mmCIF file of C-alpha atoms in Angstrom:
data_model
loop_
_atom_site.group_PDB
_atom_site.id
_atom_site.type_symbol
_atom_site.label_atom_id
_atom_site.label_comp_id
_atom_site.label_asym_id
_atom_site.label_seq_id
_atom_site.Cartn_x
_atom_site.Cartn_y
_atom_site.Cartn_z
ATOM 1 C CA UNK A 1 0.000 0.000 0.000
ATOM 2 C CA UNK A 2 2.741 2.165 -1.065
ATOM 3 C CA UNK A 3 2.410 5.811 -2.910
ATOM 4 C CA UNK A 4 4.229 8.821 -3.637
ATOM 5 C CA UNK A 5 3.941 10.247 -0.214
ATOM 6 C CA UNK A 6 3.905 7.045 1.826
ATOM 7 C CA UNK A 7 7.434 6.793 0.146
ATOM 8 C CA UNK A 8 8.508 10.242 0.983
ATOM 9 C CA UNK A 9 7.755 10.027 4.320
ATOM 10 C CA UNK A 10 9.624 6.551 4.394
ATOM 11 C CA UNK A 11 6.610 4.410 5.227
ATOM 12 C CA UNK A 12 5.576 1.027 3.810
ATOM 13 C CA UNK A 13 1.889 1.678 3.879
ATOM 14 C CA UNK A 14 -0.095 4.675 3.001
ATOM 15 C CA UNK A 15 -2.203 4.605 6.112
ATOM 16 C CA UNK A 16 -2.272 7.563 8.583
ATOM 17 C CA UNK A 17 -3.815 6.761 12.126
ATOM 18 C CA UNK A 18 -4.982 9.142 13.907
ATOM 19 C CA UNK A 19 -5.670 8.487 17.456
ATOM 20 C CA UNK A 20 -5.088 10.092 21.687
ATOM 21 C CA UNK A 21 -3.236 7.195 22.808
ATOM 22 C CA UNK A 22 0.677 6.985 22.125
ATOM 23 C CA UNK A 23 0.695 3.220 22.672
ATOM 24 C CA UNK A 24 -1.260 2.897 19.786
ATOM 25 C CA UNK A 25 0.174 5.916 17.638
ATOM 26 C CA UNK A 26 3.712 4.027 18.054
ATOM 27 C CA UNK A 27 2.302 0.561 17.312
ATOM 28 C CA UNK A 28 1.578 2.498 14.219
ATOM 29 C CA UNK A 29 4.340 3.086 12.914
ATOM 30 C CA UNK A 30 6.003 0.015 14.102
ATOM 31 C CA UNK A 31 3.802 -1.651 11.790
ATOM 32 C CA UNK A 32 4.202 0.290 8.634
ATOM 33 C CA UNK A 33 1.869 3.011 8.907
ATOM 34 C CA UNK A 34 2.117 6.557 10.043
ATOM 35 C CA UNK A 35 1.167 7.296 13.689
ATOM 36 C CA UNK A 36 -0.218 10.527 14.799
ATOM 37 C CA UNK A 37 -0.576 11.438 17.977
ATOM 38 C CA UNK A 38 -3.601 13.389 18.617
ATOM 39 C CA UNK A 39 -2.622 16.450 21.320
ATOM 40 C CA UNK A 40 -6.062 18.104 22.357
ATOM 41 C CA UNK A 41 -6.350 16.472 25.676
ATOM 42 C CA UNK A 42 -2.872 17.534 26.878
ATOM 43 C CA UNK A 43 -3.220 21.267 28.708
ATOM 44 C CA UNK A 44 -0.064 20.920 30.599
ATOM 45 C CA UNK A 45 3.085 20.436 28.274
ATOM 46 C CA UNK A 46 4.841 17.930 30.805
ATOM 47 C CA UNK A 47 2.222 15.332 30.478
ATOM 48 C CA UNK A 48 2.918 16.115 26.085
ATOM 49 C CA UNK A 49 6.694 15.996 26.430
ATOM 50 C CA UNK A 50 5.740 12.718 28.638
ATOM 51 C CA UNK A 51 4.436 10.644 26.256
ATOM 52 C CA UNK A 52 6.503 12.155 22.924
ATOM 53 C CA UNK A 53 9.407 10.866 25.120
ATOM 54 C CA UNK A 54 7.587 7.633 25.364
ATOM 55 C CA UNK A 55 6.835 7.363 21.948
ATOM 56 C CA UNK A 56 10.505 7.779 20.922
ATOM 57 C CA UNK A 57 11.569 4.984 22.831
ATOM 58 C CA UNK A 58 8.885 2.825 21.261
ATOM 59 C CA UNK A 59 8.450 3.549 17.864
ATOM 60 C CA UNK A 60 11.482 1.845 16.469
ATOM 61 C CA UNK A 61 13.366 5.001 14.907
ATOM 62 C CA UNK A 62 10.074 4.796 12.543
ATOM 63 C CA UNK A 63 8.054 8.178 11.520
ATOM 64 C CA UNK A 64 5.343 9.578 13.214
ATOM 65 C CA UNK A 65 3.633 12.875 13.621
ATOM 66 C CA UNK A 66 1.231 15.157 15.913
ATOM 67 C CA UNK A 67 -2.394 16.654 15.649
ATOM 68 C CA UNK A 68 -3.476 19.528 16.993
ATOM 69 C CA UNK A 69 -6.338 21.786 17.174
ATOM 70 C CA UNK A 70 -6.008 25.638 15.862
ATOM 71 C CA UNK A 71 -7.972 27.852 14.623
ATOM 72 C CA UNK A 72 -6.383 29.654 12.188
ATOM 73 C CA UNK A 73 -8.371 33.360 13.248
ATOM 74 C CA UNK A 74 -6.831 33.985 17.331
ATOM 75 C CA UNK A 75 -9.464 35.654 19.695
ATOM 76 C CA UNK A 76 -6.771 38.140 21.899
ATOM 77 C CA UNK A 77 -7.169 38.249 25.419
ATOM 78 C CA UNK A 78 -9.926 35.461 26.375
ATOM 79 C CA UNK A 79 -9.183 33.514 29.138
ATOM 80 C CA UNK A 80 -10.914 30.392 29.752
ATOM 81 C CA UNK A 81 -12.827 31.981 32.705
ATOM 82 C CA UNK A 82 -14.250 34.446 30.639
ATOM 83 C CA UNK A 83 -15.859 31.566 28.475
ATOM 84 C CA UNK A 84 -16.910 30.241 31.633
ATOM 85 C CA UNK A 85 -19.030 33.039 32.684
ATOM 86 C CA UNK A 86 -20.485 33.445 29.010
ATOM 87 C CA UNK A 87 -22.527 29.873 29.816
ATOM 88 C CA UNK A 88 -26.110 30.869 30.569
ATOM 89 C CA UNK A 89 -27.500 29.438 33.952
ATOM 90 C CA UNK A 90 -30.320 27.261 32.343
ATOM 91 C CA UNK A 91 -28.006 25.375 30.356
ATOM 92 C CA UNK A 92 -26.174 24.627 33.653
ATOM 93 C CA UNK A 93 -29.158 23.656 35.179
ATOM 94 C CA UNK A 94 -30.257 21.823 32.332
ATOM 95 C CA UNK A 95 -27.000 19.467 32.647
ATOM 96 C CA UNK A 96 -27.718 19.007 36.434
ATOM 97 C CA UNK A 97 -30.896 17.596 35.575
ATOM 98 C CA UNK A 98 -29.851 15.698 32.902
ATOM 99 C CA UNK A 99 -27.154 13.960 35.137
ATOM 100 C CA UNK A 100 -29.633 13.317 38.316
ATOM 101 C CA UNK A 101 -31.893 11.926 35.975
ATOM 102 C CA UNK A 102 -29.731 9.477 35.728
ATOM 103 C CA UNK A 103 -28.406 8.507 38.765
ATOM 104 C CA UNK A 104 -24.926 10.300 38.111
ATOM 105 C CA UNK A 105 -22.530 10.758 41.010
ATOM 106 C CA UNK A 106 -20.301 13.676 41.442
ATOM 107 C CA UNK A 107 -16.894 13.692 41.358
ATOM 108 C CA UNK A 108 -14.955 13.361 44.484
ATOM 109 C CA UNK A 109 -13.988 16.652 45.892
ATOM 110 C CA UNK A 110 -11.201 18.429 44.474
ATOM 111 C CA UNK A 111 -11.176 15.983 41.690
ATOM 112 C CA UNK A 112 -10.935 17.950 38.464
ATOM 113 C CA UNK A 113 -12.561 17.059 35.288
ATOM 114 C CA UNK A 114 -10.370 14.566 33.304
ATOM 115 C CA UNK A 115 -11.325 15.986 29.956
ATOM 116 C CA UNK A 116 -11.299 19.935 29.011
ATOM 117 C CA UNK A 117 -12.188 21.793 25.754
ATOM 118 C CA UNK A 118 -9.003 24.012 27.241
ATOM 119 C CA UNK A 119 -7.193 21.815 24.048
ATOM 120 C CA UNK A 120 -8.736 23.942 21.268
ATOM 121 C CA UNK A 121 -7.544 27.056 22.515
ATOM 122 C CA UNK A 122 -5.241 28.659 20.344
ATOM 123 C CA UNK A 123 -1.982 28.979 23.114
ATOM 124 C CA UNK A 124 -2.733 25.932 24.425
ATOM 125 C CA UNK A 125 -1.723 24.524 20.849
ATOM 126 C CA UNK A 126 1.059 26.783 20.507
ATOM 127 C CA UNK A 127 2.266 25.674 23.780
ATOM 128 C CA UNK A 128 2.164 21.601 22.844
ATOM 129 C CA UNK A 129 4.224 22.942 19.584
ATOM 130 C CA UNK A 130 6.726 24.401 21.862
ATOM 131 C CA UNK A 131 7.525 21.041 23.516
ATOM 132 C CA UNK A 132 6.773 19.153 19.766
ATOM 133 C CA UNK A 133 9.072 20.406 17.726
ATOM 134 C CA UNK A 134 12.080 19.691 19.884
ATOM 135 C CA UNK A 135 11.279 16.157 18.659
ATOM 136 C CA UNK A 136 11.911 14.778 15.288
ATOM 137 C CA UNK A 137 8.003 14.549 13.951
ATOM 138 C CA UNK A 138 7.547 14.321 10.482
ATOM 139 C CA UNK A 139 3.874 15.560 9.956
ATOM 140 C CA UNK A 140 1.513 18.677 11.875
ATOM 141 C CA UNK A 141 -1.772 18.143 11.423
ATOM 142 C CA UNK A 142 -4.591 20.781 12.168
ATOM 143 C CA UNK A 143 -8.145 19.085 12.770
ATOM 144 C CA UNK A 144 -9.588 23.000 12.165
ATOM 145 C CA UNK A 145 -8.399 23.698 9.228
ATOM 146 C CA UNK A 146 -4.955 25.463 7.886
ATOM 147 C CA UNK A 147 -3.025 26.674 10.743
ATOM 148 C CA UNK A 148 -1.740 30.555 11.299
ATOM 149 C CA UNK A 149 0.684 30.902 8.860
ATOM 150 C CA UNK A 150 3.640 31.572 11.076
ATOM 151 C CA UNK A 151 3.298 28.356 12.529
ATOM 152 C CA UNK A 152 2.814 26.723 8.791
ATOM 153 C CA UNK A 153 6.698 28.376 8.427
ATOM 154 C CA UNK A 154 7.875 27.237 11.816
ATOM 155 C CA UNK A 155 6.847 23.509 10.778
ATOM 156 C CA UNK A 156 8.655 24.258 7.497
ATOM 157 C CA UNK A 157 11.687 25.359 8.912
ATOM 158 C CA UNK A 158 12.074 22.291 10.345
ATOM 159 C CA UNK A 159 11.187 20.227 6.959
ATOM 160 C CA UNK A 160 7.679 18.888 8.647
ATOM 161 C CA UNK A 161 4.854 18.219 6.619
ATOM 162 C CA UNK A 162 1.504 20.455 7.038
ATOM 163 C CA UNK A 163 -1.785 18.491 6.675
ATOM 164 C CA UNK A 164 -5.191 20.265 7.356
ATOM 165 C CA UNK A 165 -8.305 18.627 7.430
ATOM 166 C CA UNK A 166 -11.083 19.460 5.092
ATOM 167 C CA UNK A 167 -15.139 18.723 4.479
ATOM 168 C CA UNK A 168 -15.399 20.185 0.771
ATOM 169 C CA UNK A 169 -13.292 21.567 -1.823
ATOM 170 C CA UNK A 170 -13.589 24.869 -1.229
ATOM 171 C CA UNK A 171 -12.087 24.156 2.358
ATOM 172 C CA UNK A 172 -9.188 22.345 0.934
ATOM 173 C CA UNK A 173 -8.401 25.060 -1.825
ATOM 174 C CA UNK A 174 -8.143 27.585 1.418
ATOM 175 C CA UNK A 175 -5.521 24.976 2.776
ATOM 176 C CA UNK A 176 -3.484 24.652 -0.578
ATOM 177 C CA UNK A 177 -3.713 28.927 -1.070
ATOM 178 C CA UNK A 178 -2.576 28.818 3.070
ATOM 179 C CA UNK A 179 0.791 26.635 1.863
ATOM 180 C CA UNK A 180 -0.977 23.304 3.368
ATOM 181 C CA UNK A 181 1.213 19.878 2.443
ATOM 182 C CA UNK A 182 -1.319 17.511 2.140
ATOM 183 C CA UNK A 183 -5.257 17.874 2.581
ATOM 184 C CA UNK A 184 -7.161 15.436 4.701
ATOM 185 C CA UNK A 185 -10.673 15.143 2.985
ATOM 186 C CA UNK A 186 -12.736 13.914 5.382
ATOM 187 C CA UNK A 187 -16.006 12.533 4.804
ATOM 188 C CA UNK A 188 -19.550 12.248 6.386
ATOM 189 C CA UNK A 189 -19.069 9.340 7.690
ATOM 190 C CA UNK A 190 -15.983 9.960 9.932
ATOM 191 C CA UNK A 191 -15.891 10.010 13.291
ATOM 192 C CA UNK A 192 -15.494 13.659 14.947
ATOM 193 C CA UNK A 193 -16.164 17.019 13.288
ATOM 194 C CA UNK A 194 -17.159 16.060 9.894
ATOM 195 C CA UNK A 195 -18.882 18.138 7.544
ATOM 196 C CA UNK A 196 -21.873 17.337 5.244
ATOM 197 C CA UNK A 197 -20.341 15.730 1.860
ATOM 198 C CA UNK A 198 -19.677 11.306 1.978
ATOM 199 C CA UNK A 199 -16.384 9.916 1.215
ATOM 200 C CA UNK A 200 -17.145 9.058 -2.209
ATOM 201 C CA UNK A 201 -17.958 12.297 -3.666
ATOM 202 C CA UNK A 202 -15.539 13.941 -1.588
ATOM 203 C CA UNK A 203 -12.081 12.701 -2.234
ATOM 204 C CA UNK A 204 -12.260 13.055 -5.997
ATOM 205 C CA UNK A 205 -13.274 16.207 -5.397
ATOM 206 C CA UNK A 206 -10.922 17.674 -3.577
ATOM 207 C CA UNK A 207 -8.742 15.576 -5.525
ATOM 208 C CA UNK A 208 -8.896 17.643 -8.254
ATOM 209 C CA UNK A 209 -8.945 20.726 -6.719
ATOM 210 C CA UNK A 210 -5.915 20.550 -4.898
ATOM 211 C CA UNK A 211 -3.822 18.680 -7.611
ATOM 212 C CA UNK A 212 -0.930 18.161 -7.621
ATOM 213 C CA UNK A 213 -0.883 18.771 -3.463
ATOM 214 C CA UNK A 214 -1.474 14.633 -2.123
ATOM 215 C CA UNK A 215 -4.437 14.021 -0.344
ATOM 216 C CA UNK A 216 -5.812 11.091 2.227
ATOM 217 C CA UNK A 217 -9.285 10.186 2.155
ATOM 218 C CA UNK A 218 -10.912 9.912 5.696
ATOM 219 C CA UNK A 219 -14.349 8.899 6.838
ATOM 220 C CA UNK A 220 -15.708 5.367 6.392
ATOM 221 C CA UNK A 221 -12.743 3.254 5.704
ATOM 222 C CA UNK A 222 -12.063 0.426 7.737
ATOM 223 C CA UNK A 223 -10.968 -1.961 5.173
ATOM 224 C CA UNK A 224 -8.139 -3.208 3.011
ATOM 225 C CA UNK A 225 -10.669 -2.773 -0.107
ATOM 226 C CA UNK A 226 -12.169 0.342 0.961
ATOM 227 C CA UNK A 227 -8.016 1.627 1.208
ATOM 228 C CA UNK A 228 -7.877 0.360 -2.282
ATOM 229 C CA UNK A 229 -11.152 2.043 -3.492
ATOM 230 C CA UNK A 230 -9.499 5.312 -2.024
ATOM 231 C CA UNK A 231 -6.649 5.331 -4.092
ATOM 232 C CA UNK A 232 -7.810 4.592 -7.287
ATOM 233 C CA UNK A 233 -10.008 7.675 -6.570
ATOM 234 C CA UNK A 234 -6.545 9.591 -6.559
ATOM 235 C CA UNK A 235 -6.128 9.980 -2.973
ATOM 236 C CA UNK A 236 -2.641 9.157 -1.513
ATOM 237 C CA UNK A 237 -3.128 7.202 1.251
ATOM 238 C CA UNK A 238 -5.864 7.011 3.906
ATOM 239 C CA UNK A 239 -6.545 8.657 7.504
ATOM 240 C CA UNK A 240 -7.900 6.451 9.621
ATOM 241 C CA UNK A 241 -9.040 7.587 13.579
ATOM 242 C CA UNK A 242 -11.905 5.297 14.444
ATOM 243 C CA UNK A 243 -10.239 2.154 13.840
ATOM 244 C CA UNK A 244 -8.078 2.599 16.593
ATOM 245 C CA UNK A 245 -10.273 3.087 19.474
ATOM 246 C CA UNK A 246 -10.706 -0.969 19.725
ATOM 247 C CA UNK A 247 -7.368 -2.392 19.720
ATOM 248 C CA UNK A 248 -5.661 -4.336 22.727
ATOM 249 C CA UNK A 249 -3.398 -0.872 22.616
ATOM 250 C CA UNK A 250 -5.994 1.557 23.281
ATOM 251 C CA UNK A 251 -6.836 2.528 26.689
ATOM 252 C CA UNK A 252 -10.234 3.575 26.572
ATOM 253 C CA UNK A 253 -11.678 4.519 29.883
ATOM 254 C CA UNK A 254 -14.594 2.027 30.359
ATOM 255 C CA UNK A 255 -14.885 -1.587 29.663
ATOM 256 C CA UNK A 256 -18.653 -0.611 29.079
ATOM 257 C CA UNK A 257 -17.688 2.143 26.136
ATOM 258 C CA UNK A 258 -15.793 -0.964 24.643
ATOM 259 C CA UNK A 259 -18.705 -2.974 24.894
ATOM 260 C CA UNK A 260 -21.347 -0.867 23.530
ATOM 261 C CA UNK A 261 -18.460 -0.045 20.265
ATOM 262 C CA UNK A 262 -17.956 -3.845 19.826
ATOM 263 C CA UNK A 263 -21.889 -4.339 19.775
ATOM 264 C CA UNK A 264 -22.869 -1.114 17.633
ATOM 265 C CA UNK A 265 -24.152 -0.889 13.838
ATOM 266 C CA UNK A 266 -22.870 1.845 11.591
ATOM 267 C CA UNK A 267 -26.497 3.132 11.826
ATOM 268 C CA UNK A 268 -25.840 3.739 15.807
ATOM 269 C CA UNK A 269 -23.652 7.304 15.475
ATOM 270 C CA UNK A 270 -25.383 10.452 15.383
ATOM 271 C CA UNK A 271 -23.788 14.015 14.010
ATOM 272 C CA UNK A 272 -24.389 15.783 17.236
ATOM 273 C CA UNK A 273 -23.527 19.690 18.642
ATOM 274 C CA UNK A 274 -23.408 17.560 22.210
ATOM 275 C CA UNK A 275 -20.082 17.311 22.596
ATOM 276 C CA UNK A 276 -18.443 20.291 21.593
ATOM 277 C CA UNK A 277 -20.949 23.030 19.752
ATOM 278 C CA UNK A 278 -19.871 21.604 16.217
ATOM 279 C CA UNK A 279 -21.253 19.112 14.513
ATOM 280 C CA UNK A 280 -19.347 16.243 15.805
ATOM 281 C CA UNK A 281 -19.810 12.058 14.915
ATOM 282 C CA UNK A 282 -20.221 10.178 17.689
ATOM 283 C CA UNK A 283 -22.581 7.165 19.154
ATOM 284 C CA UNK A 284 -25.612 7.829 19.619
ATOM 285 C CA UNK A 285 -26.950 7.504 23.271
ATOM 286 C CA UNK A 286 -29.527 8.809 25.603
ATOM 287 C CA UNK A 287 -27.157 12.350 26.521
ATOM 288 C CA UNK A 288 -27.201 13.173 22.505
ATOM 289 C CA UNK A 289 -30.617 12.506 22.404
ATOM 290 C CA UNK A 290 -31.305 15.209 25.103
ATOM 291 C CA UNK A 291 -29.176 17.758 23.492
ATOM 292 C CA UNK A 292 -31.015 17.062 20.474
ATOM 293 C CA UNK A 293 -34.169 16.652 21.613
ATOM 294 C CA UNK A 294 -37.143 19.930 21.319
ATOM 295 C CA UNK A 295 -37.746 20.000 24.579
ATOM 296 C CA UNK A 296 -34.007 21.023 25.989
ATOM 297 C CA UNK A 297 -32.050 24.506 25.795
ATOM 298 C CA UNK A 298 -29.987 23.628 22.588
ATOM 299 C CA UNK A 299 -26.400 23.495 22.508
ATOM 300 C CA UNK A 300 -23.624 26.178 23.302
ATOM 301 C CA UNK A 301 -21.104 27.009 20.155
ATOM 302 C CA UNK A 302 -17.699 26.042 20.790
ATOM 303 C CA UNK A 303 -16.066 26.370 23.110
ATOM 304 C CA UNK A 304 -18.652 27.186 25.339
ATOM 305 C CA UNK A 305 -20.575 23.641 25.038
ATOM 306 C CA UNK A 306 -17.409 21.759 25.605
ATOM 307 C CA UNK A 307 -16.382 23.861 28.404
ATOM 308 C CA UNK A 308 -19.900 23.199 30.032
ATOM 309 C CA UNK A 309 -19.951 19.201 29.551
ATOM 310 C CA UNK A 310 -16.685 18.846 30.250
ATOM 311 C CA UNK A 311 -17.082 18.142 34.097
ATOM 312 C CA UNK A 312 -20.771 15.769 33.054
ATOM 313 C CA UNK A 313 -18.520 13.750 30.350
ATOM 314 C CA UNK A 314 -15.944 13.115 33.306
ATOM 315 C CA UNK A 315 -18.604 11.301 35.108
ATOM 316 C CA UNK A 316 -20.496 9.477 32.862
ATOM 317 C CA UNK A 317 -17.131 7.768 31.746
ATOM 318 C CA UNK A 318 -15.580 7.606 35.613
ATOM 319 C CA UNK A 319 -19.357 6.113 36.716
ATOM 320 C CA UNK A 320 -20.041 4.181 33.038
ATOM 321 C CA UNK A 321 -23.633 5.490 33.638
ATOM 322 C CA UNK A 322 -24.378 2.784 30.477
ATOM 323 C CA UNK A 323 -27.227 5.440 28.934
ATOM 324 C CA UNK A 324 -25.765 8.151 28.491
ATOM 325 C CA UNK A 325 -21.916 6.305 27.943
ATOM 326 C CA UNK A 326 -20.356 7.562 24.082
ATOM 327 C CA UNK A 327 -17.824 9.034 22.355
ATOM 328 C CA UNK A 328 -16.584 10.152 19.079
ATOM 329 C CA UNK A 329 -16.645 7.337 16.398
ATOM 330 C CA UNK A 330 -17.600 6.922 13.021
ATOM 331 C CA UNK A 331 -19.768 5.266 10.796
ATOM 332 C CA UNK A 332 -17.255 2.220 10.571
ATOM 333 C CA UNK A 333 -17.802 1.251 13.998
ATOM 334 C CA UNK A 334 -20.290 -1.382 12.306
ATOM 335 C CA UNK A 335 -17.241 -3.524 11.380
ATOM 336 C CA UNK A 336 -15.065 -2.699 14.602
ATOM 337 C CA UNK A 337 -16.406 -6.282 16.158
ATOM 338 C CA UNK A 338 -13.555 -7.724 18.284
ATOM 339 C CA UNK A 339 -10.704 -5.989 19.869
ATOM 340 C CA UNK A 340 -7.408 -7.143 18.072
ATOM 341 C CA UNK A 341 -3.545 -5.368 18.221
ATOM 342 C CA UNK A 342 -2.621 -2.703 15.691
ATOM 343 C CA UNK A 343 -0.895 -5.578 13.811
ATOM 344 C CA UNK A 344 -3.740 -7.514 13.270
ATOM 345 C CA UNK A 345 -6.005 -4.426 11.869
ATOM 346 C CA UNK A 346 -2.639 -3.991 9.236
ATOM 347 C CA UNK A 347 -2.513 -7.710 8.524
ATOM 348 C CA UNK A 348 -6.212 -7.627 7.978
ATOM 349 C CA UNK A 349 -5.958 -4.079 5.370
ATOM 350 C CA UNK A 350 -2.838 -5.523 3.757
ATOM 351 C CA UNK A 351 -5.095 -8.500 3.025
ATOM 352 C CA UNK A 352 -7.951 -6.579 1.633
ATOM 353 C CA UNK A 353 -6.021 -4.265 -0.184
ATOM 354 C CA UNK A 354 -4.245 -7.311 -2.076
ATOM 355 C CA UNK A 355 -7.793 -9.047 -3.004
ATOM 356 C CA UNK A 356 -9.308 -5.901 -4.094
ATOM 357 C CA UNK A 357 -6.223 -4.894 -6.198
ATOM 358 C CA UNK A 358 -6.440 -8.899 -7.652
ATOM 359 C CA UNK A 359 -10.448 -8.505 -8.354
ATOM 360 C CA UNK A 360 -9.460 -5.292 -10.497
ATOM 361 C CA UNK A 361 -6.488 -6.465 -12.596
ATOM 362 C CA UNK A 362 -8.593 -9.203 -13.259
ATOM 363 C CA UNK A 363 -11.633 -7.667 -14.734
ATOM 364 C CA UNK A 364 -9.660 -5.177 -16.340
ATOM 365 C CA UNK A 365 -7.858 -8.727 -17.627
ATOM 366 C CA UNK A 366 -4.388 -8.245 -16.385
ATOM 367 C CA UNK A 367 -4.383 -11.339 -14.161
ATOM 368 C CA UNK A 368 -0.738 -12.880 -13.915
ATOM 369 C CA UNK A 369 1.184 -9.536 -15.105
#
């Protein structure tokens, strides 16, 4: 599953994972593919520099990269405090009710929330760059788009890639105009923020917009075929995030989450403001259904809905209050089944890929060649 890019970036297959947990993004890489390390959750650049350092010592010298999450316009002077007190007090209440509803305990006290929206501030980002490019990574992302174009130069300087994520071609012609390496067309079907357009009429789309820049088709793919089906659409490799969140590597919070992935369809994820304020992927459970639902307050843009969830998500995952239990995933969870290792999910797309590349030459009668 080699192309033009998986070669300059000195990987054997064209597959770019995506995912929070280090163990896996280095198990990544170790087997062929390109491991990115997704940085939102880390506010404190100790507990970054942490698990880069880990990384290095377990990736096997092989390439790997970082995503983070910037908005390319800054907002001067906004603390997160200030975003705090722009929550209204019905929305708070309307989360307190939610939760008793339910039966949801409170955190112990002085326990702080174990997930913040702090991430998708713009210093915070800067600040994880700080501590990121003292390591050798080969590849930025930006899951909001092109970054500010100083730090587009900064990656530069240091000959690493630029990829931006993008939900229609006139988002990824912004990215190639903004000096953007490679575009990440992401689909409907992905997990996450995802825009509007499916996989299939996406990628060739941008595709041709953004020639000759390389792109990687995300949303949907979970397969070796589906990776071949990408690239003969002209992407250059695939990004792949869901997959991940299932393997023996991962380290999910909740046996329960795992359970309820393992045992949901692909018709089971909802695009839902719930999470964060933007439309995000994610399984559908009784908490999205009350954001969603007529009857509540509607949901907060970012970052104010993230900031006021944050401390409700912390305790639905610390209690696994089953109902409301979910978490960003995309429509490919229908396939994710068992938990397997990293190696297995690559043995099982090198397989596809070579069936679905046999199944071609031969109806286009090049069997044997």
């Amino acid at each position: 599953m080699q192309t033009e890019l998986s070669k300059t970036l000195g990987v054997e297959h064209a597959v770019f994972g995506f995912t929070p947990f280090p163990a896996v993004a280095a198990a990544i890489s170790r087997a062929g593919g390109f491991g990115v390390l997704g940085a939102v959750r880390y506010t404190a650049p100790d507990e970054l520099k942490r698990d880069l350092d880990w990384i290095e010592a377990h990736v096997d010298g092989k390439p790997y990269g970082l995503d983070v999450v910037m908005p390319a316009k800054k907002v001067e002077g906004v603390t997160e405090a200030d975003v705090e007190a722009m929550i209204p007090e019905g929305h708070r209440q309307f989360v307190k009710d939610t939760l008793a509803k339910y039966g949801v305990p409170e955190l112990a006290e002085g326990e702080a929330s174990g997930w913040r929206i702090t991430g998708w501030m713009e210093q915070v980002a800067r600040n994880q760059l700080d501590v990121a490019f003292d390591y050798p990574i080969r590849l930025l992302a930006n899951a909001l788009g092109s970054p500010p174009a100083d730090v587009v130069a900064r990656a530069h300087e240091r000959n690493v890639l630029v990829a931006a994520l993008a939900g229609s071609a006139r988002h990824a012609l912004k990215h190639k105009e903004g000096g953007i390496d490679i575009v990440v067309a992401q689909g409907y079907e992905a997990g996450g923020h995802t825009g509007d357009i499916a996989s299939m009429v996406l990628t060739p789309e941008v595709v041709d917009a953004v020639a000759p820049l390389p792109v990687l088709a995300a949303g949907g793919i979970g397969s070796g075929q589906q990776v071949a089906a990408a690239l003969a659409l002209g992407a250059q490799g695939v990004w792949l995030g869901s997959l991940w969140l299932t393997t023996t590597e991962a380290e999910l919070p909740s046996p329960k989450l795992i359970e309820k992935l393992l045992a949901a369809g692909s018709g089971d994820t909802v695009r839902s403001r719930a999470l964060t304020g933007k439309p995000a992927r994610q399984l559908r459970t009784e908490w999205t259904d009350a954001w969603d639902s007529a009857d509540g307050p509607g949901t907060l843009p970012m970052p104010l809905q993230g900031l006021l969830v944050a401390d409700a998500v912390s305790r639905i995952q610390k209690y696994e209050v089953e109902p409301l239990l979910g978490t960003p995933v995309g429509q490919i969870v229908g396939r994710m089944t068992s938990e397997r290792s990293v190696q297995s999910v690559f043995d099982d797309l090198t397989r596809g890929f070579e069936k679905a590349v046999d199944r071609i030459n031969r109806i286009a009668g090049r069997s044997g060649q």
